[in-house]
Short mmCIF file of C-alpha atoms in Angstrom, two decimals:
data_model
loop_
_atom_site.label_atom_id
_atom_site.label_comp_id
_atom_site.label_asym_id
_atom_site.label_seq_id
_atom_site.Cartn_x
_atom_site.Cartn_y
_atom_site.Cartn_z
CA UNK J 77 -52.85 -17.69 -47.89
CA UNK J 78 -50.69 -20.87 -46.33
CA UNK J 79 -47.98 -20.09 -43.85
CA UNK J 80 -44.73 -21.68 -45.90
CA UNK J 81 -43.14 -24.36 -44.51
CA UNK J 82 -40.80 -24.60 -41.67
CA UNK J 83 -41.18 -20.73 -40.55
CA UNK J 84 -41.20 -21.23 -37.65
CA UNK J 85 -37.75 -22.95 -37.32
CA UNK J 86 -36.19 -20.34 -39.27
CA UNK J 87 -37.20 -17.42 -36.78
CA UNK J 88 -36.18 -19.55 -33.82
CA UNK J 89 -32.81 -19.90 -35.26
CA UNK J 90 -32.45 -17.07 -36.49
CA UNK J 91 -33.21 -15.28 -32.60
CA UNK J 92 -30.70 -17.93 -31.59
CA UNK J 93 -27.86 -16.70 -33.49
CA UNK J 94 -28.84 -12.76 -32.67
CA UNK J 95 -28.50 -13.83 -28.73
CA UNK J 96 -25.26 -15.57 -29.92
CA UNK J 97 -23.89 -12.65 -31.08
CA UNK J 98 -24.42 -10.49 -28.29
CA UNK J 99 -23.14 -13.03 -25.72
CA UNK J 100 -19.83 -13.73 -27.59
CA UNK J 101 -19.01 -10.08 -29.43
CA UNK J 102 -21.65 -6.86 -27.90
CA UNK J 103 -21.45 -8.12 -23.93
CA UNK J 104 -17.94 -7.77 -23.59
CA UNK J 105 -17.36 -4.28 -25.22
CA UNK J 106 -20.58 -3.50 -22.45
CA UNK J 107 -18.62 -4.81 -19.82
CA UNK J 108 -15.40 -2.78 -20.65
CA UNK J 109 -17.54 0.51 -21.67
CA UNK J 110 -19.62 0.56 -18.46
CA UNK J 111 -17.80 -0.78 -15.42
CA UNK J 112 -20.71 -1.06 -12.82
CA UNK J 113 -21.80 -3.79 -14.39
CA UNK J 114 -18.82 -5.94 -13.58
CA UNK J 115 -18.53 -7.99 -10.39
CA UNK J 116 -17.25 -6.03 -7.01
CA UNK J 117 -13.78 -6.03 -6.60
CA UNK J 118 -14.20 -8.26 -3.60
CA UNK J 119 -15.62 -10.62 -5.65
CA UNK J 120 -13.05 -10.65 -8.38
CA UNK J 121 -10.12 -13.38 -7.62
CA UNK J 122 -7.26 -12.05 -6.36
CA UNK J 123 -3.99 -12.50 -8.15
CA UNK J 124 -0.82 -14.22 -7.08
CA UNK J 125 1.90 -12.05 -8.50
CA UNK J 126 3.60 -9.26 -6.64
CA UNK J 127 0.52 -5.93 -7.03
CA UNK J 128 0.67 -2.52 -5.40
CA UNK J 129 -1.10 -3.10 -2.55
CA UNK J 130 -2.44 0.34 -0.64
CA UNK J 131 -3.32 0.09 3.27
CA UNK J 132 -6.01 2.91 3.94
CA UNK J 133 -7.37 4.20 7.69
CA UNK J 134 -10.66 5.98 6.54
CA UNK J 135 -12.54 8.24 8.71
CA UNK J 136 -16.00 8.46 9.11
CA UNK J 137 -16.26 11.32 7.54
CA UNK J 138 -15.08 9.23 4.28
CA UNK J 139 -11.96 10.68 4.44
CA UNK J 140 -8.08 8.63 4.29
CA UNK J 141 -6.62 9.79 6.97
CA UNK J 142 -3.12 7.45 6.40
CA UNK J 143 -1.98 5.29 3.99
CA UNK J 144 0.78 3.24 3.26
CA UNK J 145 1.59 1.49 0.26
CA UNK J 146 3.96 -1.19 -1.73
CA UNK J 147 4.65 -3.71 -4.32
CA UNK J 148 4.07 -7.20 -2.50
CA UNK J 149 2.12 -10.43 -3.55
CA UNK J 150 -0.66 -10.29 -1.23
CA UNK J 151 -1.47 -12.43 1.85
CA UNK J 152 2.52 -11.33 2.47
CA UNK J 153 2.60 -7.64 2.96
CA UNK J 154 1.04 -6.64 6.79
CA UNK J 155 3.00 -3.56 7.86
CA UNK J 156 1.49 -1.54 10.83
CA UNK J 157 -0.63 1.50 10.38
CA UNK J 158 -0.31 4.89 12.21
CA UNK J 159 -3.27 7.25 11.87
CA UNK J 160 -3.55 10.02 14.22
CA UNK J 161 -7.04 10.31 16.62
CA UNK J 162 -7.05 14.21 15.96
CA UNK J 163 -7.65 13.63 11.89
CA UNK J 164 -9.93 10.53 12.62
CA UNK J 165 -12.36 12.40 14.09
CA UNK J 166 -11.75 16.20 11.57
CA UNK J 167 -15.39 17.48 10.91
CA UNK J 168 -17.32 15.46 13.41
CA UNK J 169 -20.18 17.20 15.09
CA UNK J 170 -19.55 14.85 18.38
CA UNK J 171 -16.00 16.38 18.30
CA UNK J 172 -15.15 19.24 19.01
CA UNK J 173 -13.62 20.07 15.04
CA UNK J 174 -17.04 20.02 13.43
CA UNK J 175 -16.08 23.85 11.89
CA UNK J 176 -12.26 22.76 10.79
CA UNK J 177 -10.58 21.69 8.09
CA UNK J 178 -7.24 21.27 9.77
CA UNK J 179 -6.63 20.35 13.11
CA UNK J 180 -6.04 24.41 14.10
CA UNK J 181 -2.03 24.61 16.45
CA UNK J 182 -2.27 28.02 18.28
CA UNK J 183 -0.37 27.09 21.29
CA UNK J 184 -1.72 29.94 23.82
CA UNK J 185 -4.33 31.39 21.88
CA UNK J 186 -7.15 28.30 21.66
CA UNK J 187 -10.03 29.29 19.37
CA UNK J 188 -13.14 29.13 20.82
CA UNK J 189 -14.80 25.95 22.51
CA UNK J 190 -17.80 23.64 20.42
CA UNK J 191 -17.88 21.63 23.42
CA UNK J 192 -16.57 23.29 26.77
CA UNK J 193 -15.18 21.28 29.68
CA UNK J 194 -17.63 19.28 31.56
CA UNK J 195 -19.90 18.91 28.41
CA UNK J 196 -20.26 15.36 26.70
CA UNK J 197 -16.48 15.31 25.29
CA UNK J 198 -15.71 15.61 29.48
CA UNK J 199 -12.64 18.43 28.62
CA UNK J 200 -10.57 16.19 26.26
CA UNK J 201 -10.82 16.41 22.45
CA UNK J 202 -8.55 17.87 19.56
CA UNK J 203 -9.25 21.77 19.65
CA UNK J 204 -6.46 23.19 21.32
CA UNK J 205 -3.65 22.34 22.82
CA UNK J 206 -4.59 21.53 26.69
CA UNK J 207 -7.31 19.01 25.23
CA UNK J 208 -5.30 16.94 22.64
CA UNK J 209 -2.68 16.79 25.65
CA UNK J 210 -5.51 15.31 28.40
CA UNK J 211 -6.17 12.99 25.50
CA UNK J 212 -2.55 11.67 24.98
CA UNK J 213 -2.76 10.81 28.61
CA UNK J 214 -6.05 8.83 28.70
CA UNK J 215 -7.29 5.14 28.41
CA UNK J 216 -8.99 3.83 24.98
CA UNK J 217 -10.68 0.43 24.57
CA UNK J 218 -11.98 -0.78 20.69
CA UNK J 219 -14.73 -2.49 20.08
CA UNK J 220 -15.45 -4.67 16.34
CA UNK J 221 -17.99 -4.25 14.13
CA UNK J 222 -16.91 -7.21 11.62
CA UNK J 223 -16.38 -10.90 12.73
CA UNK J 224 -18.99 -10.84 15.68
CA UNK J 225 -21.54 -13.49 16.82
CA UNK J 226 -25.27 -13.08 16.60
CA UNK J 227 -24.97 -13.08 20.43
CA UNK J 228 -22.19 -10.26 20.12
CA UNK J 229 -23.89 -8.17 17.60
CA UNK J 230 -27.01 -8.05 19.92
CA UNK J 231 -24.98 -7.29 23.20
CA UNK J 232 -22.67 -5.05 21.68
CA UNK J 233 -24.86 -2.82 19.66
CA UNK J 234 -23.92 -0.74 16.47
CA UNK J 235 -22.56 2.38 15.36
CA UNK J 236 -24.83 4.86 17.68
CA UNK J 237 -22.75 3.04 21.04
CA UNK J 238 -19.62 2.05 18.37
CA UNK J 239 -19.91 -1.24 19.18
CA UNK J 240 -19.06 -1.06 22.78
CA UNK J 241 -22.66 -1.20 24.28
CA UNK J 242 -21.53 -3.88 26.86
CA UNK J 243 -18.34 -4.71 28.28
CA UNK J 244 -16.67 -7.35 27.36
CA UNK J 245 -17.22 -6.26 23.74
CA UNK J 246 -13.92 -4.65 23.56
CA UNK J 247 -11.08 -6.52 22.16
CA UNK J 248 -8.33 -3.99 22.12
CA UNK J 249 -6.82 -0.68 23.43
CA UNK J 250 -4.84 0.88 25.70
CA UNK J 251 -6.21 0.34 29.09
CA UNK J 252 -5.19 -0.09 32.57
CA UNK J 253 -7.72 -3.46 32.51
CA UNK J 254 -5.92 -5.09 29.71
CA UNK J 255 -8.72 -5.68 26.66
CA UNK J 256 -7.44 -8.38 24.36
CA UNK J 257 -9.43 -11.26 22.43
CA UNK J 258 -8.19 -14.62 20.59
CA UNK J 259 -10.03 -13.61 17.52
CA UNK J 260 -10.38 -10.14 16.30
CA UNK J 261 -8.27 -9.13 13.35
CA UNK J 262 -6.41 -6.67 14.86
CA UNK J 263 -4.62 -4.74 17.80
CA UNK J 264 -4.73 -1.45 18.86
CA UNK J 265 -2.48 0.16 20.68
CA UNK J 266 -1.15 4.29 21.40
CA UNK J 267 2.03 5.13 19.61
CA UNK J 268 3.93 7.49 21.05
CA UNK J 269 7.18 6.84 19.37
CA UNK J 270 8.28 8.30 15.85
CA UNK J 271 6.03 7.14 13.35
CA UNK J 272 6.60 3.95 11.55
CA UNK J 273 8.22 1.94 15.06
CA UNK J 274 5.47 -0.65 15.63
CA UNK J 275 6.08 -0.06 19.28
CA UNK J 276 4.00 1.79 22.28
CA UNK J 277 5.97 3.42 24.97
CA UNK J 278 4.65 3.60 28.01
CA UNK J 279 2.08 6.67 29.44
CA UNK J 280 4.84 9.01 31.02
CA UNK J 281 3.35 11.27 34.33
CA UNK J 282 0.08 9.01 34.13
CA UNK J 283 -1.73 10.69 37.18
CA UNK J 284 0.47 13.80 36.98
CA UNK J 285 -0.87 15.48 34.02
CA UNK J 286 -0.65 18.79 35.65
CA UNK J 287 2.83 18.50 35.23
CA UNK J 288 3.42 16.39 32.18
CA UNK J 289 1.29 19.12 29.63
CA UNK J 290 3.63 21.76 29.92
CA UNK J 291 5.57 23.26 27.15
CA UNK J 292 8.13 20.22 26.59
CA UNK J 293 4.77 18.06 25.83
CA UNK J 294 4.41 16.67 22.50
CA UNK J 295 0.95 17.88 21.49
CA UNK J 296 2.91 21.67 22.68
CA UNK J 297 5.09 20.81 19.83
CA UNK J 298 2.81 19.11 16.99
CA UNK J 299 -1.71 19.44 16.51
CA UNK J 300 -1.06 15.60 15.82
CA UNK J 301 0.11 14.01 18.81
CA UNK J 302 -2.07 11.32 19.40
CA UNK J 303 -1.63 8.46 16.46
CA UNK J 304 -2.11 4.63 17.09
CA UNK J 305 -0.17 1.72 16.61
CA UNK J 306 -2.76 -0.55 14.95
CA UNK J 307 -1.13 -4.28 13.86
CA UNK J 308 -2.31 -7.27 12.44
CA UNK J 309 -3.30 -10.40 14.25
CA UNK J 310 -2.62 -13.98 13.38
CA UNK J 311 -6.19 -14.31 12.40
CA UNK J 312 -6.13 -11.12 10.43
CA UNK J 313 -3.17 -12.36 8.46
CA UNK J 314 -4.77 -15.16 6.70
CA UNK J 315 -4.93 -14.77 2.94
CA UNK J 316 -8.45 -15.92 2.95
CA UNK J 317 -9.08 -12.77 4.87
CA UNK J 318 -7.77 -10.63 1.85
CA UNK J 319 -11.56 -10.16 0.39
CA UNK J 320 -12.80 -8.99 3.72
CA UNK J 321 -10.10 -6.62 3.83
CA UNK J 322 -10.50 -5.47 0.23
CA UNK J 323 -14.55 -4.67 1.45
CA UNK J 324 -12.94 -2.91 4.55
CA UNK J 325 -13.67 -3.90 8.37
CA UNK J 326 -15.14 -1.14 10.79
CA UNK J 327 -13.90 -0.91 14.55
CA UNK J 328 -15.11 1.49 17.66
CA UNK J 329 -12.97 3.21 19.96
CA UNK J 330 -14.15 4.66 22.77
CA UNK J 331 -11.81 7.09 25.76
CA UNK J 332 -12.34 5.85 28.97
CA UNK J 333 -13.41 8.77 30.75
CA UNK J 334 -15.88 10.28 33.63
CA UNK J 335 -19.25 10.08 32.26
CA UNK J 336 -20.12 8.95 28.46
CA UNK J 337 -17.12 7.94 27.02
CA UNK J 338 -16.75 9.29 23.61
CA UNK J 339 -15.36 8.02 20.69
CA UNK J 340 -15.48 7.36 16.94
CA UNK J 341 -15.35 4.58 14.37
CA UNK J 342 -12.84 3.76 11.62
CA UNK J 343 -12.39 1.45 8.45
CA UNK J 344 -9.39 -0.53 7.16
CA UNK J 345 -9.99 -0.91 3.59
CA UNK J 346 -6.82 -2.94 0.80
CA UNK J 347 -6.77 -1.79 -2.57
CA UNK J 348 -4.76 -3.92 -4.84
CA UNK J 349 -3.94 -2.50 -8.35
CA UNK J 350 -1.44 -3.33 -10.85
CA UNK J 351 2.04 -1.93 -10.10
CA UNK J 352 3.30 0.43 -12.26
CA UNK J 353 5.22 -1.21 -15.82
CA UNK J 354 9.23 -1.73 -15.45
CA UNK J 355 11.04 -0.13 -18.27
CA UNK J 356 12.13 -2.69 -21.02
CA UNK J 357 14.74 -2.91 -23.22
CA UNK J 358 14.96 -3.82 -26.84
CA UNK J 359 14.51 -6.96 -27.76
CA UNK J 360 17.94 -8.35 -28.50
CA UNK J 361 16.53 -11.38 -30.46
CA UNK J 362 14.94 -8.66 -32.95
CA UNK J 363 17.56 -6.71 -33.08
CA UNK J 364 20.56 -8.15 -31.82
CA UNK J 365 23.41 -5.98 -29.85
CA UNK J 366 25.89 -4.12 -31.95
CA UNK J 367 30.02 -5.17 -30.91
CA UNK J 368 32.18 -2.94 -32.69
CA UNK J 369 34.45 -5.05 -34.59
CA UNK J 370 38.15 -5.30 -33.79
CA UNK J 371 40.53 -3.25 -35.82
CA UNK J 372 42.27 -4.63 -38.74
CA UNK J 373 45.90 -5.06 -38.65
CA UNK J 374 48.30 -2.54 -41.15
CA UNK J 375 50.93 -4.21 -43.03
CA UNK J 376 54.24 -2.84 -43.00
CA UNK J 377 57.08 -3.23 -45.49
CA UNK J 378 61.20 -3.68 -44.76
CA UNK J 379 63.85 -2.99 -47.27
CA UNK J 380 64.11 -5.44 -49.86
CA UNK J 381 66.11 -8.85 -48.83
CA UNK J 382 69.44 -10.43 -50.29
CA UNK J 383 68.97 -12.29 -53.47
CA UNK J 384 65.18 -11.43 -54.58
CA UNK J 385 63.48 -8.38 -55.62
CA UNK J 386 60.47 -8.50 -53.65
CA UNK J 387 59.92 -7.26 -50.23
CA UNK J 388 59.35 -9.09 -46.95
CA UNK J 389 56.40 -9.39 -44.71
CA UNK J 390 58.00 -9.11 -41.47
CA UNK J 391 55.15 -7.60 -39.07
CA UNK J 392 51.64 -6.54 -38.42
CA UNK J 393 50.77 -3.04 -36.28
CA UNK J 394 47.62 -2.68 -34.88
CA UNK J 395 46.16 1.03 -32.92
CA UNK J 396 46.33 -1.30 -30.04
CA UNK J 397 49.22 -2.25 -27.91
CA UNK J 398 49.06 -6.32 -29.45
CA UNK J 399 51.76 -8.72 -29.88
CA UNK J 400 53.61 -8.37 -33.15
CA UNK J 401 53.64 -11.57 -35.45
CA UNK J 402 56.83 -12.70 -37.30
CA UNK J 403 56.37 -14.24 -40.35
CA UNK J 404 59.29 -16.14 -43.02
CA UNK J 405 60.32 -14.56 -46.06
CA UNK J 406 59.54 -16.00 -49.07
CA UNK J 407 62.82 -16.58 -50.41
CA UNK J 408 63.39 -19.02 -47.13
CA UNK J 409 60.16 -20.74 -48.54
CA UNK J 410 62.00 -21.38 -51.61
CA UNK J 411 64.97 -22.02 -50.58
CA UNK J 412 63.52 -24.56 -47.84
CA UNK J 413 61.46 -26.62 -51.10
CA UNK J 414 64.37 -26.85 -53.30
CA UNK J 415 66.23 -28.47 -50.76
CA UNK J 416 63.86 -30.46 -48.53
#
């Protein structure tokens, strides 16, 4: 039996207009039913409009630890952030909080030690009261992940030194030597003013802290009494930044202390989402705006006037207080055509 005529053809364009079809109608109801296969958000372009843009410090536990969050258009909106060491480093097993789910405040009754004094942690961490106050008092340098040099990244190490294998890899902290750099992102300072002042007071009783962890302390009077001051750089401010910061950045800090220094790592991550819909009104074009219409005027008669039968129109009266109108009888009208 012959093969008809111009088969062939017909099955090629008839696989044509099958792939057709799923590229224009079944690939976008795929994209909108299954999300993962999208592009990342990082990829996606960012809008220009004001968005609700969400600052997050995230632990490494996973955890946001402080947030802050507000309708701006982005590239504009680069408030300061305030997390607080003692939640950075809830549930870590090189802390001394690896069995908490709080940061415990017992002031004179201390649970018992993970790590006791002279151990890796050196007698500072966040279990009890005498600890998180040796730790408001003490020196912290940070140390990038993000942004670094193949040179750097060598030198500096990763996450099992925090970045700080070398010095000279710090670009930030609170330390008696200064750390600073022309090009990191951002700054990192203590903040021992009320939160939400983008300002560092100075260590009070540095030396003396014999004397200044006494009862009138503030880690006697809160568990969290060690938050940063963390602000943006020039560098960091750039909107071309914004996808970098929608991926989140990673940064080391490190006390400077008697033996290993320990430490932890956190992330600064930007969500942008779509702020939440301003009521509208109804559309006055579809319905336009009722005005209540003015109130018709009530005639009112007089007694009848000399010479005619028929009464005169001498004023209108309104419910409102509105000048009353005087009008001419109509036997003046007549009177005023038979001679005129």
């Amino acid at each position: 039996m012959e093969t008809p005529a111009h088969s062939k053809p017909l099955q090629d364009k008839t696989f044509k207009s099958c792939l057709m079809f799923v590229n224009i109608y079944l690939l976008p109801v795929l994209l909108m039913i299954h999300p993962s296969l999208t592009l990342p958000s990082s990829s996606l372009p960012i809008p220009h409009g004001p968005q609700r843009l969400t600052w997050e410090v995230i632990s490494p536990s996973g955890s946001v630890v402080w947030s802050t969050s507000d309708t701006q258009v982005p590239g504009t909106w680069w408030p300061p952030l305030h997390p607080e060491v003692c939640q950075l480093v809830l549930g870590l097993e090189t802390w001394d909080l690896p069995d908490q789910d709080s940061i415990p405040f017992h002031p004179g009754h201390p649970l018992p030690q993970v790590l006791s004094p002279g151990s890796s942690m050196g007698g500072y961490g966040c279990r009890d009261t005498s600890w998180r106050c040796r730790l408001h008092h003490q020196d912290f340098y940070v140390c990038p992940k993000d942004g670094r040099r193949q040179d750097q990244t060598f030198r500096c190490g990763g996450p099992e030194s925090l970045y700080c294998k070398a010095w000279g890899c710090e670009t930030s902290g609170a330390a008696d030597w200064g750390p600073s750099s022309a090009w990191d992102w951002i700054t990192v300072q203590c903040n021992y003013t009320p939160e939400g002042l983008d300002q560092c007071t100075p260590l009070l009783l540095r030396g003396s802290r014999s004397n200044s962890c006494g009862s009138t302390s503030p880690c006697a009077r809160s568990p969290t009494c060690n938050p940063l001051n963390i602000t943006f750089t020039t560098s960091g401010k750039q909107y071309a930044t914004l996808s970098s910061w929608i991926k989140g950045r990673i940064w080391g800090l490190r006390y400077y202390v008697s033996g290993t220094d320990p430490g932890f790592w956190f992330k600064i991550r930007l969500r942008i989402t779509s702020p939440d819909p301003l009521p509208v009104g109804p559309n006055r074009a579809l319905a336009p705006a009722y005005w209540p219409s003015h109130p018709q005027p009530e005639m009112t008669k007089q007694p009848t006037s000399k010479g005619t039968g028929t009464p005169a129109l001498t004023s209108m009266r309104t419910s409102s207080p509105v000048p009353i109108a005087r009008f001419p009888s109509r036997a003046y009208l007549q009177e005023r055509e038979q001679c005129c």
